Coordinates of C-alpha atoms in Angstrom, one line a residue:
M1363 CA 2.6 -8.0 -8.4
S1364 CA -0.7 -8.0 -10.6
S1365 CA -3.1 -5.3 -9.8
K1366 CA -6.4 -6.0 -8.5
E1367 CA -9.7 -4.8 -9.7
P1368 CA -10.5 -1.7 -7.7
R1369 CA -13.4 -2.2 -5.2
G1370 CA -16.5 0.0 -5.1
L1371 CA -16.0 1.8 -8.1
G1372 CA -18.9 2.6 -10.8
R1373 CA -19.1 1.5 -14.1
G1374 CA -18.0 4.7 -15.7
L1375 CA -14.6 3.9 -14.4
G1376 CA -13.5 2.5 -17.9
A1377 CA -14.8 5.5 -19.5
I1378 CA -12.6 8.0 -17.4
L1379 CA -9.4 6.0 -17.3
G1380 CA -9.4 4.4 -20.6
D1381 CA -9.3 0.4 -20.9
S1382 CA -7.0 -1.6 -18.9
V1383 CA -3.3 -0.6 -19.1
N1384 CA 0.0 -2.5 -19.2
V1385 CA 2.8 -0.2 -18.2
D1386 CA 5.1 -3.2 -17.0
Q1387 CA 7.3 -3.1 -20.3
L1388 CA 8.4 0.3 -19.4
R1389 CA 9.1 -1.1 -15.6
K1390 CA 12.6 -2.3 -15.1
P1391 CA 13.9 -3.6 -11.5
V1392 CA 15.3 -0.7 -9.5
G1393 CA 19.2 -1.0 -9.1
Y1394 CA 22.0 0.4 -7.0
V1395 CA 24.7 0.1 -9.7
N1396 CA 26.9 2.7 -8.5
K1397 CA 26.8 2.1 -5.0
E1398 CA 29.9 0.4 -3.3
I1399 CA 29.9 -3.4 -3.2
I1400 CA 30.8 -5.2 0.2
G1401 CA 32.9 -7.9 0.0
T1402 CA 35.1 -10.1 2.3
R1403 CA 37.9 -7.9 1.6
N1404 CA 36.2 -4.5 1.2
E1405 CA 34.5 -3.2 4.2
V1406 CA 32.5 -0.2 4.5
K1407 CA 32.0 2.0 7.5
E1408 CA 28.6 3.2 8.5
S1409 CA 27.3 5.5 5.7
A1410 CA 23.8 6.9 4.7
D1411 CA 24.4 5.4 1.0
V1412 CA 22.9 2.1 0.1
V1413 CA 25.9 -0.7 -0.2
R1414 CA 25.1 -4.2 -1.6
I1415 CA 26.1 -7.1 0.4
P1416 CA 26.8 -10.4 -0.6
A1417 CA 23.8 -12.8 0.5
D1418 CA 25.7 -15.2 2.2
L1419 CA 27.3 -12.4 4.2
I1420 CA 23.8 -11.7 6.0
E1421 CA 22.4 -13.4 8.6
P1422 CA 18.9 -12.7 10.3
N1423 CA 18.7 -11.5 13.9
P1424 CA 18.3 -13.6 16.7
Y1425 CA 16.1 -11.0 18.7
Q1426 CA 13.8 -11.0 15.9
P1427 CA 10.4 -10.5 17.5
R1428 CA 8.6 -12.0 14.4
M1429 CA 9.2 -15.9 14.6
S1430 CA 7.0 -16.8 11.4
F1431 CA 6.3 -15.1 7.8
D1432 CA 3.5 -15.8 6.2
T1433 CA 4.4 -18.0 3.0
E1434 CA 1.7 -16.5 0.6
A1435 CA 2.7 -12.8 1.3
L1436 CA 6.2 -14.0 1.1
E1437 CA 5.6 -14.8 -2.4
E1438 CA 3.7 -11.9 -3.3
L1439 CA 6.6 -9.7 -2.0
A1440 CA 9.0 -11.6 -4.0
S1441 CA 7.2 -11.3 -7.2
S1442 CA 7.0 -7.5 -6.3
I1443 CA 11.1 -7.6 -6.0
R1444 CA 11.4 -9.7 -8.9
N1445 CA 9.7 -7.3 -11.2
L1446 CA 10.5 -3.9 -9.6
G1447 CA 13.7 -4.6 -7.7
L1448 CA 14.1 -4.0 -3.8
I1449 CA 12.9 -0.3 -3.5
Q1450 CA 13.3 -0.2 0.1
P1451 CA 17.1 -1.5 1.6
I1452 CA 17.4 -3.4 4.7
T1453 CA 19.4 -2.4 7.4
V1454 CA 21.9 -4.3 8.9
R1455 CA 25.1 -3.9 11.4
K1456 CA 28.4 -5.5 11.2
S1457 CA 28.9 -8.7 13.5
A1458 CA 32.0 -10.0 15.2
N1459 CA 32.0 -12.9 13.2
G1460 CA 32.7 -10.3 10.1
K1461 CA 28.8 -10.9 8.8
Y1462 CA 26.3 -8.5 8.7
Q1463 CA 23.3 -8.9 11.2
I1464 CA 19.9 -7.7 10.1
I1465 CA 18.4 -4.9 12.3
S1466 CA 15.3 -4.6 10.2
G1467 CA 13.9 -5.7 6.7
E1468 CA 14.1 -9.5 7.5
R1469 CA 11.0 -10.1 5.5
R1470 CA 12.4 -8.3 2.8
F1471 CA 15.6 -10.1 2.7
R1472 CA 13.7 -13.5 2.9
A1473 CA 11.7 -12.6 -0.2
S1474 CA 14.8 -11.4 -1.9
R1475 CA 16.5 -14.7 -1.5
M1476 CA 13.5 -16.4 -3.0
T1477 CA 14.2 -14.5 -6.4
G1478 CA 17.7 -15.8 -6.3
M1479 CA 19.0 -12.3 -5.7
E1480 CA 22.8 -12.7 -4.6
M1481 CA 23.7 -9.0 -3.8
I1482 CA 21.2 -7.3 -1.4
P1483 CA 20.8 -3.6 -1.2
A1484 CA 21.2 -2.6 2.4
Y1485 CA 22.1 0.3 4.7
V1486 CA 25.2 -0.4 7.2
R1487 CA 25.1 0.7 10.9
T1488 CA 28.1 0.2 13.2
A1489 CA 28.8 0.8 16.6
S1490 CA 29.6 4.4 16.4
E1491 CA 28.0 7.3 18.2
Q1492 CA 24.6 7.8 17.3
G1493 CA 25.5 11.6 16.6
M1494 CA 27.6 10.3 13.6
L1495 CA 24.7 8.3 11.9
E1496 CA 22.6 11.3 12.3
M1497 CA 25.4 13.4 10.5
A1498 CA 25.9 10.9 7.8
I1499 CA 22.1 10.6 6.9
V1500 CA 21.4 14.8 6.9
E1501 CA 24.4 14.9 4.8
N1502 CA 23.1 12.4 2.4
I1503 CA 19.8 14.2 2.5
Q1504 CA 21.7 17.6 1.5
R1505 CA 22.4 15.8 -2.0
E1506 CA 21.0 17.0 -5.2
D1507 CA 21.0 13.5 -7.0
L1508 CA 18.5 11.6 -4.5
D1509 CA 15.0 10.3 -5.9
P1510 CA 12.3 11.4 -4.0
I1511 CA 11.8 7.7 -2.5
E1512 CA 15.5 8.0 -1.3
V1513 CA 14.5 11.0 0.3
A1514 CA 11.5 9.8 2.1
L1515 CA 13.7 6.5 3.2
S1516 CA 16.4 8.6 4.9
Y1517 CA 13.8 11.0 6.7
Q1518 CA 12.4 7.4 7.9
R1519 CA 15.7 6.4 8.8
L1520 CA 16.2 9.8 11.0
I1521 CA 13.1 9.1 13.1
E1522 CA 13.5 5.5 13.6
E1523 CA 17.3 5.0 13.8
C1524 CA 18.3 8.3 15.4
N1525 CA 14.9 8.7 17.6
L1526 CA 13.8 12.1 16.2
T1527 CA 10.4 13.5 15.8
Q1528 CA 9.1 14.7 12.7
E1529 CA 9.7 18.3 14.3
Q1530 CA 13.4 17.6 15.1
M1531 CA 14.3 16.1 11.9
A1532 CA 12.7 19.5 10.0
G1533 CA 15.0 21.2 11.7
R1534 CA 18.1 19.0 11.3
V1535 CA 17.6 19.2 7.5
G1536 CA 16.3 22.6 7.2
K1537 CA 13.1 21.5 6.0
K1538 CA 9.1 22.8 7.0
R1539 CA 7.6 20.1 8.8
A1540 CA 4.6 19.7 6.3
S1541 CA 7.5 19.1 3.7
V1542 CA 8.7 16.1 5.6
T1543 CA 5.4 14.7 6.2
N1544 CA 4.5 14.8 2.3
Y1545 CA 7.6 13.1 1.7
L1546 CA 6.7 10.3 4.5
R1547 CA 3.5 10.0 2.9
L1548 CA 5.2 8.6 -0.5
L1549 CA 6.4 5.4 1.5
K1550 CA 2.5 4.6 2.1
L1551 CA 2.3 4.1 -1.9
P1552 CA 2.1 0.7 -3.4
A1553 CA 5.2 -0.7 -4.5
K1554 CA 4.6 0.0 -8.1
V1555 CA 3.9 3.3 -7.5
Q1556 CA 7.2 4.0 -5.8
H1557 CA 9.0 2.3 -8.1
D1558 CA 7.6 4.5 -11.1
L1559 CA 8.2 7.7 -8.7
K1560 CA 11.9 6.3 -7.9
V1561 CA 13.1 6.2 -11.6
G1562 CA 11.1 9.0 -12.5
L1563 CA 8.1 7.8 -14.8
I1564 CA 5.6 9.9 -12.5
S1565 CA 6.5 13.3 -10.3
V1566 CA 6.1 14.0 -6.7
G1567 CA 3.0 16.2 -7.9
H1568 CA 1.6 13.0 -9.5
A1569 CA 1.9 10.8 -6.2
K1570 CA 0.3 13.6 -4.2
V1571 CA -2.6 13.3 -6.6
I1572 CA -2.6 9.8 -6.4
L1573 CA -2.5 9.7 -2.5
G1574 CA -5.8 11.5 -2.8
V1575 CA -7.3 7.8 -3.2
E1576 CA -7.0 5.2 -0.5
D1577 CA -7.9 2.0 -2.6
P1578 CA -4.0 0.9 -3.6
A1579 CA -5.7 -0.8 -6.6
L1580 CA -6.8 2.1 -8.0
Q1581 CA -3.4 4.1 -6.9
E1582 CA -1.8 1.4 -9.3
L1583 CA -4.4 1.9 -12.1
L1584 CA -4.3 5.8 -11.9
C1585 CA -0.3 5.5 -12.0
D1586 CA -0.7 3.3 -14.9
V1587 CA -2.4 5.5 -17.0
T1588 CA -0.7 8.7 -15.9
V1589 CA 2.6 6.8 -17.3
K1590 CA 1.1 5.5 -20.5
D1591 CA -0.8 8.5 -21.6
G1592 CA 1.7 10.9 -20.4
L1593 CA -0.6 12.7 -18.2
S1594 CA 0.3 16.2 -16.7
V1595 CA -0.3 16.8 -12.7
R1596 CA -3.5 18.9 -13.7
Q1597 CA -4.8 16.2 -16.2
L1598 CA -4.2 13.6 -13.7
E1599 CA -6.2 15.9 -11.1
E1600 CA -9.0 16.3 -13.5
K1601 CA -9.3 12.4 -14.2
L1602 CA -9.6 11.9 -10.2
R1603 CA -12.3 14.9 -10.1
R1604 CA -14.4 13.1 -12.6
L1605 CA -14.3 9.7 -10.7
A1606 CA -15.2 11.6 -7.4
E1607 CA -18.2 13.2 -9.3
G1608 CA -19.0 9.9 -10.7
D1609 CA -19.1 8.2 -7.1
K1610 CA -21.2 11.2 -5.6
K1611 CA -23.7 10.5 -8.4
K1612 CA -23.7 6.9 -7.9
E1613 CA -23.9 7.3 -4.2
K1614 CA -27.1 9.8 -4.8
N1615 CA -28.9 7.5 -6.8
D1616 CA -28.3 4.7 -4.2
N1617 CA -29.9 6.9 -1.6
A1618 CA -32.9 7.8 -3.8
A1619 CA -33.5 3.8 -4.4
G1620 CA -33.2 3.4 -0.9
E1621 CA -36.5 5.3 -0.2
L1622 CA -39.1 2.7 -0.1
P1623 CA -42.9 3.3 -1.1
E1624 CA -45.1 2.9 2.0
E1625 CA -46.4 -0.4 0.6
Y1626 CA -42.9 -1.7 0.7
S1627 CA -42.7 -0.8 4.4
R1628 CA -45.7 -2.3 5.1
V1629 CA -44.9 -5.7 3.8
L1630 CA -41.7 -5.7 5.9
E1631 CA -43.6 -5.0 9.0
H1632 CA -46.1 -7.8 8.2
I1633 CA -43.6 -10.4 7.4
G1634 CA -41.1 -9.0 10.2
K1635 CA -43.7 -10.3 12.7
Y1636 CA -42.9 -13.7 12.2
F1637 CA -38.9 -13.8 12.1
K1638 CA -36.3 -12.8 14.5
E1639 CA -34.0 -12.1 12.0
E1640 CA -33.6 -8.8 10.1
I1641 CA -35.6 -8.7 7.0
S1642 CA -33.7 -6.6 4.1
L1643 CA -35.6 -5.5 0.9
K1644 CA -33.6 -3.7 -1.6
R1645 CA -35.4 -1.7 -4.6
T1646 CA -33.8 0.5 -7.6
A1647 CA -35.5 3.5 -9.2
G1648 CA -37.1 1.5 -11.7
G1649 CA -38.9 -0.9 -9.1
K1650 CA -36.6 -4.0 -9.2
G1651 CA -35.1 -5.5 -6.2
S1652 CA -34.9 -8.5 -4.0
M1653 CA -35.9 -9.3 -0.6
T1654 CA -33.7 -11.4 1.9
I1655 CA -35.6 -13.2 4.8
K1656 CA -33.1 -14.9 7.6
F1657 CA -34.7 -17.4 9.8
S1658 CA -33.1 -18.7 13.1
S1659 CA -34.6 -22.0 13.1
D1660 CA -37.2 -24.5 11.3
E1661 CA -39.8 -23.6 13.6
E1662 CA -40.0 -20.2 12.3
M1663 CA -40.2 -21.4 8.7
Q1664 CA -43.1 -23.7 9.8
S1665 CA -44.9 -21.0 11.6
F1666 CA -44.8 -18.5 8.8
L1667 CA -45.9 -21.5 6.2
K1668 CA -49.0 -22.3 8.7
V1669 CA -49.9 -18.5 8.6
L1670 CA -50.0 -18.6 4.9
E1671 CA -51.8 -21.7 4.8
D1672 CA -54.4 -20.7 7.5
A1673 CA -54.9 -17.4 5.2
Q1674 CA -55.0 -19.4 2.0
I1675 CA -52.3 -17.5 0.4

């Protein structure tokens, strides 16, 4: 998906972040090359690993609460998957008919099919005891070759599929709750940023800095600049600090401009007598501005016109 221009940013953004950047040529769709592939003759028991399943062996969940899917949103997700790969695998369970029924991720599955993807990355659940799944996921987390997004997804699975609180989960994996929370926050990042973290283009430290802003478009832009310029975490923090200072300066200027001289207030007071709706007046520090009059009927305008004509204005 193409990045949208960040909203509500000052004119100094370009000077701080540089010209528009394009690092898409550095991005390749994530894959699960070394994972086991499920086929009609090659089944797998419940596992915390991601496996790839032929799309024609996957079927929707008949109890899916969502009955309709927004076409435009699906197309946007499909575009992201086409460019970045399916970052968050779906979860399925083995059906009696030999197929795999979706537990969660039907929207991701539909979007993946729109791209023509034939093998779908998935977690497989069976009818085994809950404790077995918990043990499998915890064991998976202890591996050293997991990327940060895989760790975050494993934490999320423990919460959602094993009904654990963050406190309980932290105890299971031997981590502090704050560490668990920080990993889970990574899943709130835009798909592009998650992708770059997953494949090692940025670090967890970079991701934490990027999480310091709320606008997804700006998060993507900060990530792009980091990859393009090879910024360290401290350099990225400095850019973010300069952005924050620029926003504060702009806010200060706006507030200063918002203090209207007495004559402006008198104008609003006089004209406001003839209109029920609010009248707004904006003025810059240099004295330029605009006044907006909202009226609720033709009669209001006619009455105001009569006042002007009677006063020979």
